[in-house]
Amino acid sequence: MEMISLWDYTGKGDVANRGKKVNEYATYKKQPFEKRKLDFNGTEVFLYTREFLDEYFKIEQIFNK
């Protein structure tokens, strides 16, 4: 199962604290995630499945209408 970051999924950095919202939703859904430390700056990022991120962004669109 491939795990990807929000950057990998959206091609953008964290917008409007989205990373925190995604992590809260993952915790609520008991969605497994991994962490990866970036080599270039030491920041730790969370990784999720593409299917989970697809679900999150569909739900986000509903709430942003």
Short mmCIF file of C-alpha atoms in Angstrom, two decimals:
data_model
loop_
_atom_site.label_atom_id
_atom_site.label_comp_id
_atom_site.label_asym_id
_atom_site.label_seq_id
_atom_site.Cartn_x
_atom_site.Cartn_y
_atom_site.Cartn_z
CA MET A 1 0.00 0.00 0.00
CA GLU A 2 1.58 3.26 -1.14
CA MET A 3 1.67 6.03 1.46
CA ILE A 4 1.92 9.65 0.25
CA SER A 5 2.12 13.08 1.81
CA LEU A 6 -0.25 15.99 1.25
CA TRP A 7 2.48 17.60 -0.86
CA ASP A 8 2.65 14.49 -3.05
CA TYR A 9 -1.14 14.47 -3.37
CA THR A 10 -1.82 18.17 -3.96
CA GLY A 11 1.50 19.49 -5.23
CA LYS A 12 1.21 22.33 -2.70
CA GLY A 13 2.38 23.05 0.81
CA ASP A 14 0.03 23.03 3.79
CA VAL A 15 -2.81 25.47 3.06
CA ALA A 16 -5.09 26.81 5.82
CA ASN A 17 -3.77 24.27 8.34
CA ARG A 18 -5.10 21.45 6.16
CA GLY A 19 -2.48 19.01 7.44
CA LYS A 20 -3.87 19.23 10.95
CA LYS A 21 -7.42 18.70 9.67
CA VAL A 22 -6.38 15.66 7.62
CA ASN A 23 -4.59 14.19 10.64
CA GLU A 24 -7.61 14.77 12.88
CA TYR A 25 -9.85 13.05 10.33
CA ALA A 26 -7.39 10.15 10.04
CA THR A 27 -7.41 9.76 13.82
CA TYR A 28 -11.23 9.85 13.88
CA LYS A 29 -11.44 7.23 11.11
CA LYS A 30 -8.69 5.13 12.73
CA GLN A 31 -6.85 5.44 9.43
CA PRO A 32 -3.30 4.12 9.57
CA PHE A 33 -0.61 6.64 8.70
CA GLU A 34 3.15 6.80 8.67
CA LYS A 35 5.65 9.58 9.30
CA ARG A 36 8.67 10.57 7.23
CA LYS A 37 11.42 13.02 8.05
CA LEU A 38 12.42 15.27 5.15
CA ASP A 39 16.14 15.16 4.43
CA PHE A 40 16.48 18.77 3.33
CA ASN A 41 15.00 20.45 6.43
CA GLY A 42 14.30 17.76 9.03
CA THR A 43 10.55 18.42 9.08
CA GLU A 44 8.37 15.42 9.88
CA VAL A 45 5.44 14.84 7.51
CA PHE A 46 2.52 12.45 7.72
CA LEU A 47 1.80 9.92 4.99
CA TYR A 48 -1.61 8.51 4.10
CA THR A 49 -3.05 6.20 1.47
CA ARG A 50 -4.26 7.80 -1.76
CA GLU A 51 -7.71 6.31 -1.13
CA PHE A 52 -7.94 8.00 2.25
CA LEU A 53 -6.86 11.37 0.80
CA ASP A 54 -9.42 10.98 -2.01
CA GLU A 55 -12.10 10.50 0.65
CA TYR A 56 -10.90 13.44 2.73
CA PHE A 57 -10.89 15.86 -0.21
CA LYS A 58 -14.40 14.79 -1.30
CA ILE A 59 -15.65 15.52 2.21
CA GLU A 60 -13.73 18.80 2.35
CA GLN A 61 -15.48 19.94 -0.84
CA ILE A 62 -18.87 19.21 0.72
CA PHE A 63 -18.09 21.31 3.79
CA ASN A 64 -16.60 24.16 1.75
CA LYS A 65 -19.75 24.65 -0.33
#
